[in-house]
Amino acid sequence: PLAVMIENHPDARPQSGLNNASVVFEAITEGGITRFMALFGPHDATKIGPVRSARPYFVQYASGWQAIYAHAGGSVGGLTALATAPVVNLDNTTGYFYREPKPGLASEHTLYTSSDKLYQFTKDRGATLDQKFTAWKFEDDPATSDRPSSQAATIDFSFADFKVSWQYDPVTDQYLRSLAGTPHKDALTSDQLT
């Protein structure tokens, strides 16, 4: 699996690639700001980001998957954890990551990559792309008539800019994500994250 650190600062929204991830971890980094670690496989993403730095707890999550771990630098704890973690460490390197500068936007909100670039980076590092793991098995979706008409969950990570809500859609049998009171959408497709 390919694990990529993606930022969630309001200036970095909307992000690219989260809807293509199979699993997404979200945790507070500092100052109440959350960050994502998105795990890709089997789906690819043509654009992923903005890519941000490693933190020790995300390195631990990636270690559980023995993942390819892509990031742009890291905290002292994150970089220390990477030194012994059972992951392929892919730090920001020219040719595999690129900037998309925007007027008035700090450079830390402008770093992107793709799953193809990161898999190529892994090969160029001489690391294997072979990994044995057991895919999760899910129950079949219930019949439409057996689905609840409404369900919701809210996570108040810190303050209003990071308040997350999930609203169940019985037609698609998915939970739709909202962030800071508005639908959280992918930058490339404008689809709401589910």
mmCIF file of C-alpha atoms in Angstrom:
data_model
loop_
_atom_site.group_PDB
_atom_site.id
_atom_site.type_symbol
_atom_site.label_atom_id
_atom_site.label_comp_id
_atom_site.label_asym_id
_atom_site.label_seq_id
_atom_site.Cartn_x
_atom_site.Cartn_y
_atom_site.Cartn_z
ATOM 1 C CA PRO A 1 0.000 0.000 0.000
ATOM 2 C CA LEU A 2 1.011 3.578 -0.671
ATOM 3 C CA ALA A 3 0.607 5.926 2.342
ATOM 4 C CA VAL A 4 0.721 9.663 1.599
ATOM 5 C CA MET A 5 0.617 12.512 4.109
ATOM 6 C CA ILE A 6 -1.975 15.102 3.048
ATOM 7 C CA GLU A 7 -2.565 18.369 4.816
ATOM 8 C CA ASN A 8 -5.872 19.756 6.023
ATOM 9 C CA HIS A 9 -5.133 23.414 6.793
ATOM 10 C CA PRO A 10 -8.019 25.572 5.471
ATOM 11 C CA ASP A 11 -5.614 27.153 2.947
ATOM 12 C CA ALA A 12 -4.875 23.674 1.521
ATOM 13 C CA ARG A 13 -8.499 22.814 0.756
ATOM 14 C CA PRO A 14 -9.861 21.284 -1.326
ATOM 15 C CA GLN A 15 -7.395 18.405 -1.385
ATOM 16 C CA SER A 16 -6.751 16.074 -4.300
ATOM 17 C CA GLY A 17 -6.903 12.303 -4.257
ATOM 18 C CA LEU A 18 -8.627 11.502 -0.965
ATOM 19 C CA ASN A 19 -11.614 9.870 -2.659
ATOM 20 C CA ASN A 20 -9.266 7.442 -4.439
ATOM 21 C CA ALA A 21 -7.773 6.213 -1.173
ATOM 22 C CA SER A 22 -8.922 2.911 0.284
ATOM 23 C CA VAL A 23 -8.316 4.013 3.891
ATOM 24 C CA VAL A 24 -7.809 7.511 5.311
ATOM 25 C CA PHE A 25 -6.501 8.251 8.801
ATOM 26 C CA GLU A 26 -7.140 11.710 10.265
ATOM 27 C CA ALA A 27 -5.448 12.969 13.425
ATOM 28 C CA ILE A 28 -4.553 16.245 15.090
ATOM 29 C CA THR A 29 -0.976 17.324 14.422
ATOM 30 C CA GLU A 30 -0.517 20.592 16.314
ATOM 31 C CA GLY A 31 -2.520 23.705 17.072
ATOM 32 C CA GLY A 32 -5.759 21.777 16.581
ATOM 33 C CA ILE A 33 -5.008 21.264 12.863
ATOM 34 C CA THR A 34 -5.700 17.785 11.541
ATOM 35 C CA ARG A 35 -3.757 15.960 8.850
ATOM 36 C CA PHE A 36 -4.544 12.914 6.742
ATOM 37 C CA MET A 37 -2.603 9.814 5.871
ATOM 38 C CA ALA A 38 -4.264 8.343 2.799
ATOM 39 C CA LEU A 39 -3.615 4.692 1.856
ATOM 40 C CA PHE A 40 -3.847 3.973 -1.861
ATOM 41 C CA GLY A 41 -4.215 0.533 -3.378
ATOM 42 C CA PRO A 42 -5.746 -0.855 -5.459
ATOM 43 C CA HIS A 43 -6.980 2.522 -6.761
ATOM 44 C CA ASP A 44 -4.539 5.070 -8.172
ATOM 45 C CA ALA A 45 -4.718 8.858 -8.053
ATOM 46 C CA THR A 46 -3.437 11.157 -10.797
ATOM 47 C CA LYS A 47 -2.955 13.978 -8.289
ATOM 48 C CA ILE A 48 -2.401 13.697 -4.533
ATOM 49 C CA GLY A 49 -1.944 16.552 -2.124
ATOM 50 C CA PRO A 50 -1.010 18.952 -0.820
ATOM 51 C CA VAL A 51 1.651 16.622 0.597
ATOM 52 C CA ARG A 52 2.876 17.424 4.100
ATOM 53 C CA SER A 53 5.261 16.170 6.732
ATOM 54 C CA ALA A 54 5.549 13.002 8.795
ATOM 55 C CA ARG A 55 4.484 12.626 12.421
ATOM 56 C CA PRO A 56 5.393 9.637 14.624
ATOM 57 C CA TYR A 57 1.832 8.345 15.035
ATOM 58 C CA PHE A 58 1.286 8.359 11.255
ATOM 59 C CA VAL A 59 4.569 6.470 10.816
ATOM 60 C CA GLN A 60 3.191 3.888 13.283
ATOM 61 C CA TYR A 61 -0.031 3.595 11.265
ATOM 62 C CA ALA A 62 1.961 3.131 8.032
ATOM 63 C CA SER A 63 4.187 0.557 9.733
ATOM 64 C CA GLY A 64 1.173 -1.631 10.403
ATOM 65 C CA TRP A 65 0.692 -1.836 6.639
ATOM 66 C CA GLN A 66 4.443 -2.030 5.832
ATOM 67 C CA ALA A 67 3.551 0.743 3.430
ATOM 68 C CA ILE A 68 5.400 2.928 1.002
ATOM 69 C CA TYR A 69 5.348 6.171 3.034
ATOM 70 C CA ALA A 70 5.401 9.475 1.104
ATOM 71 C CA HIS A 71 5.857 12.787 2.913
ATOM 72 C CA ALA A 72 7.637 16.153 2.820
ATOM 73 C CA GLY A 73 10.008 16.198 5.767
ATOM 74 C CA GLY A 74 8.669 15.745 9.254
ATOM 75 C CA SER A 75 8.790 16.537 12.915
ATOM 76 C CA VAL A 76 11.834 15.357 14.843
ATOM 77 C CA GLY A 77 9.733 12.506 16.245
ATOM 78 C CA GLY A 78 8.393 11.595 12.823
ATOM 79 C CA LEU A 79 11.818 11.492 11.181
ATOM 80 C CA THR A 80 13.247 9.529 14.120
ATOM 81 C CA ALA A 81 10.420 6.979 13.834
ATOM 82 C CA LEU A 82 11.067 6.628 10.093
ATOM 83 C CA ALA A 83 14.690 5.617 10.733
ATOM 84 C CA THR A 84 13.594 2.217 12.076
ATOM 85 C CA ALA A 85 10.063 1.822 10.687
ATOM 86 C CA PRO A 86 9.274 -1.123 8.391
ATOM 87 C CA VAL A 87 8.224 1.224 5.572
ATOM 88 C CA VAL A 88 9.722 2.438 2.310
ATOM 89 C CA ASN A 89 10.577 6.067 3.120
ATOM 90 C CA LEU A 90 9.828 8.458 0.228
ATOM 91 C CA ASP A 91 10.645 12.008 1.274
ATOM 92 C CA ASN A 92 9.955 14.972 -1.025
ATOM 93 C CA THR A 93 12.349 14.624 -3.987
ATOM 94 C CA THR A 94 12.381 16.579 -7.251
ATOM 95 C CA GLY A 95 10.966 14.576 -10.131
ATOM 96 C CA TYR A 96 8.484 12.698 -7.964
ATOM 97 C CA PHE A 97 6.866 15.689 -6.242
ATOM 98 C CA TYR A 98 6.033 19.059 -7.785
ATOM 99 C CA ARG A 99 4.836 22.491 -6.699
ATOM 100 C CA GLU A 100 1.736 24.284 -7.925
ATOM 101 C CA PRO A 101 2.351 27.836 -6.688
ATOM 102 C CA LYS A 102 -0.637 30.135 -6.255
ATOM 103 C CA PRO A 103 -0.461 33.869 -5.517
ATOM 104 C CA GLY A 104 -0.898 34.561 -1.819
ATOM 105 C CA LEU A 105 -0.605 30.886 -0.832
ATOM 106 C CA ALA A 106 2.301 29.708 1.337
ATOM 107 C CA SER A 107 4.543 27.156 -0.391
ATOM 108 C CA GLU A 108 3.764 24.424 2.163
ATOM 109 C CA HIS A 109 0.260 24.272 0.684
ATOM 110 C CA THR A 110 1.464 23.639 -2.894
ATOM 111 C CA LEU A 111 3.265 20.249 -3.018
ATOM 112 C CA TYR A 112 1.689 17.444 -5.060
ATOM 113 C CA THR A 113 2.467 14.020 -6.469
ATOM 114 C CA SER A 114 0.623 11.037 -7.969
ATOM 115 C CA SER A 115 0.478 7.334 -7.266
ATOM 116 C CA ASP A 116 2.335 6.631 -10.552
ATOM 117 C CA LYS A 117 5.195 8.979 -9.563
ATOM 118 C CA LEU A 118 5.459 7.413 -6.122
ATOM 119 C CA TYR A 119 5.447 3.832 -7.405
ATOM 120 C CA GLN A 120 8.190 4.837 -9.858
ATOM 121 C CA PHE A 121 10.123 6.476 -6.993
ATOM 122 C CA THR A 122 9.837 3.192 -5.058
ATOM 123 C CA LYS A 123 11.231 1.223 -8.018
ATOM 124 C CA ASP A 124 14.019 3.771 -8.529
ATOM 125 C CA ARG A 125 14.981 3.350 -4.863
ATOM 126 C CA GLY A 126 15.301 -0.391 -5.479
ATOM 127 C CA ALA A 127 12.444 -1.280 -3.131
ATOM 128 C CA THR A 128 9.915 -3.939 -3.976
ATOM 129 C CA LEU A 129 6.303 -3.245 -4.799
ATOM 130 C CA ASP A 130 5.343 -6.764 -3.720
ATOM 131 C CA GLN A 131 3.515 -7.001 -0.433
ATOM 132 C CA LYS A 132 1.454 -9.747 1.105
ATOM 133 C CA PHE A 133 -1.557 -8.666 3.054
ATOM 134 C CA THR A 134 -5.100 -9.841 3.448
ATOM 135 C CA ALA A 135 -7.712 -7.553 1.964
ATOM 136 C CA TRP A 136 -10.554 -6.590 4.243
ATOM 137 C CA LYS A 137 -13.814 -8.394 3.585
ATOM 138 C CA PHE A 138 -17.030 -6.469 3.840
ATOM 139 C CA GLU A 139 -20.592 -7.645 4.015
ATOM 140 C CA ASP A 140 -22.743 -7.069 0.968
ATOM 141 C CA ASP A 141 -24.695 -3.814 0.986
ATOM 142 C CA PRO A 142 -28.128 -4.294 2.532
ATOM 143 C CA ALA A 143 -31.183 -4.033 0.331
ATOM 144 C CA THR A 144 -32.395 -0.442 -0.030
ATOM 145 C CA SER A 145 -35.516 -1.313 1.984
ATOM 146 C CA ASP A 146 -33.345 -2.480 4.899
ATOM 147 C CA ARG A 147 -31.220 0.675 5.097
ATOM 148 C CA PRO A 148 -31.894 3.318 7.741
ATOM 149 C CA SER A 149 -33.426 6.521 6.438
ATOM 150 C CA SER A 150 -30.882 8.677 8.240
ATOM 151 C CA GLN A 151 -27.757 8.406 10.365
ATOM 152 C CA ALA A 152 -25.115 10.941 11.238
ATOM 153 C CA ALA A 153 -21.848 11.210 13.125
ATOM 154 C CA THR A 154 -19.897 14.295 14.160
ATOM 155 C CA ILE A 155 -16.266 14.650 15.236
ATOM 156 C CA ASP A 156 -15.270 17.963 16.768
ATOM 157 C CA PHE A 157 -11.474 17.682 16.516
ATOM 158 C CA SER A 158 -10.635 21.130 17.841
ATOM 159 C CA PHE A 159 -12.486 24.163 16.497
ATOM 160 C CA ALA A 160 -14.991 25.026 13.759
ATOM 161 C CA ASP A 161 -12.536 24.760 10.831
ATOM 162 C CA PHE A 162 -11.935 21.097 11.759
ATOM 163 C CA LYS A 163 -15.427 19.972 12.745
ATOM 164 C CA VAL A 164 -16.335 16.924 10.664
ATOM 165 C CA SER A 165 -19.761 15.471 10.088
ATOM 166 C CA TRP A 166 -20.820 12.366 8.230
ATOM 167 C CA GLN A 167 -24.391 12.064 6.891
ATOM 168 C CA TYR A 168 -25.671 8.700 5.722
ATOM 169 C CA ASP A 169 -27.180 8.482 2.232
ATOM 170 C CA PRO A 170 -29.444 5.405 2.007
ATOM 171 C CA VAL A 171 -29.538 5.526 -1.806
ATOM 172 C CA THR A 172 -25.775 5.065 -2.215
ATOM 173 C CA ASP A 173 -25.245 3.310 1.167
ATOM 174 C CA GLN A 174 -22.415 5.754 1.918
ATOM 175 C CA TYR A 175 -21.607 8.445 4.443
ATOM 176 C CA LEU A 176 -21.039 11.908 2.946
ATOM 177 C CA ARG A 177 -18.339 13.979 4.651
ATOM 178 C CA SER A 178 -18.719 17.651 5.521
ATOM 179 C CA LEU A 179 -15.952 19.791 6.971
ATOM 180 C CA ALA A 180 -16.383 23.161 8.673
ATOM 181 C CA GLY A 181 -20.090 23.101 7.867
ATOM 182 C CA THR A 182 -19.793 22.558 4.105
ATOM 183 C CA PRO A 183 -19.493 19.446 1.911
ATOM 184 C CA HIS A 184 -15.836 18.340 1.791
ATOM 185 C CA LYS A 185 -15.051 17.920 -1.906
ATOM 186 C CA ASP A 186 -12.178 16.617 -4.009
ATOM 187 C CA ALA A 187 -10.320 19.345 -5.933
ATOM 188 C CA LEU A 188 -10.171 17.386 -9.196
ATOM 189 C CA THR A 189 -13.646 15.909 -9.402
ATOM 190 C CA SER A 190 -15.673 18.210 -7.103
ATOM 191 C CA ASP A 191 -17.203 15.006 -5.697
ATOM 192 C CA GLN A 192 -18.052 15.061 -2.016
ATOM 193 C CA LEU A 193 -15.796 12.775 0.016
ATOM 194 C CA THR A 194 -17.490 9.572 1.136
#
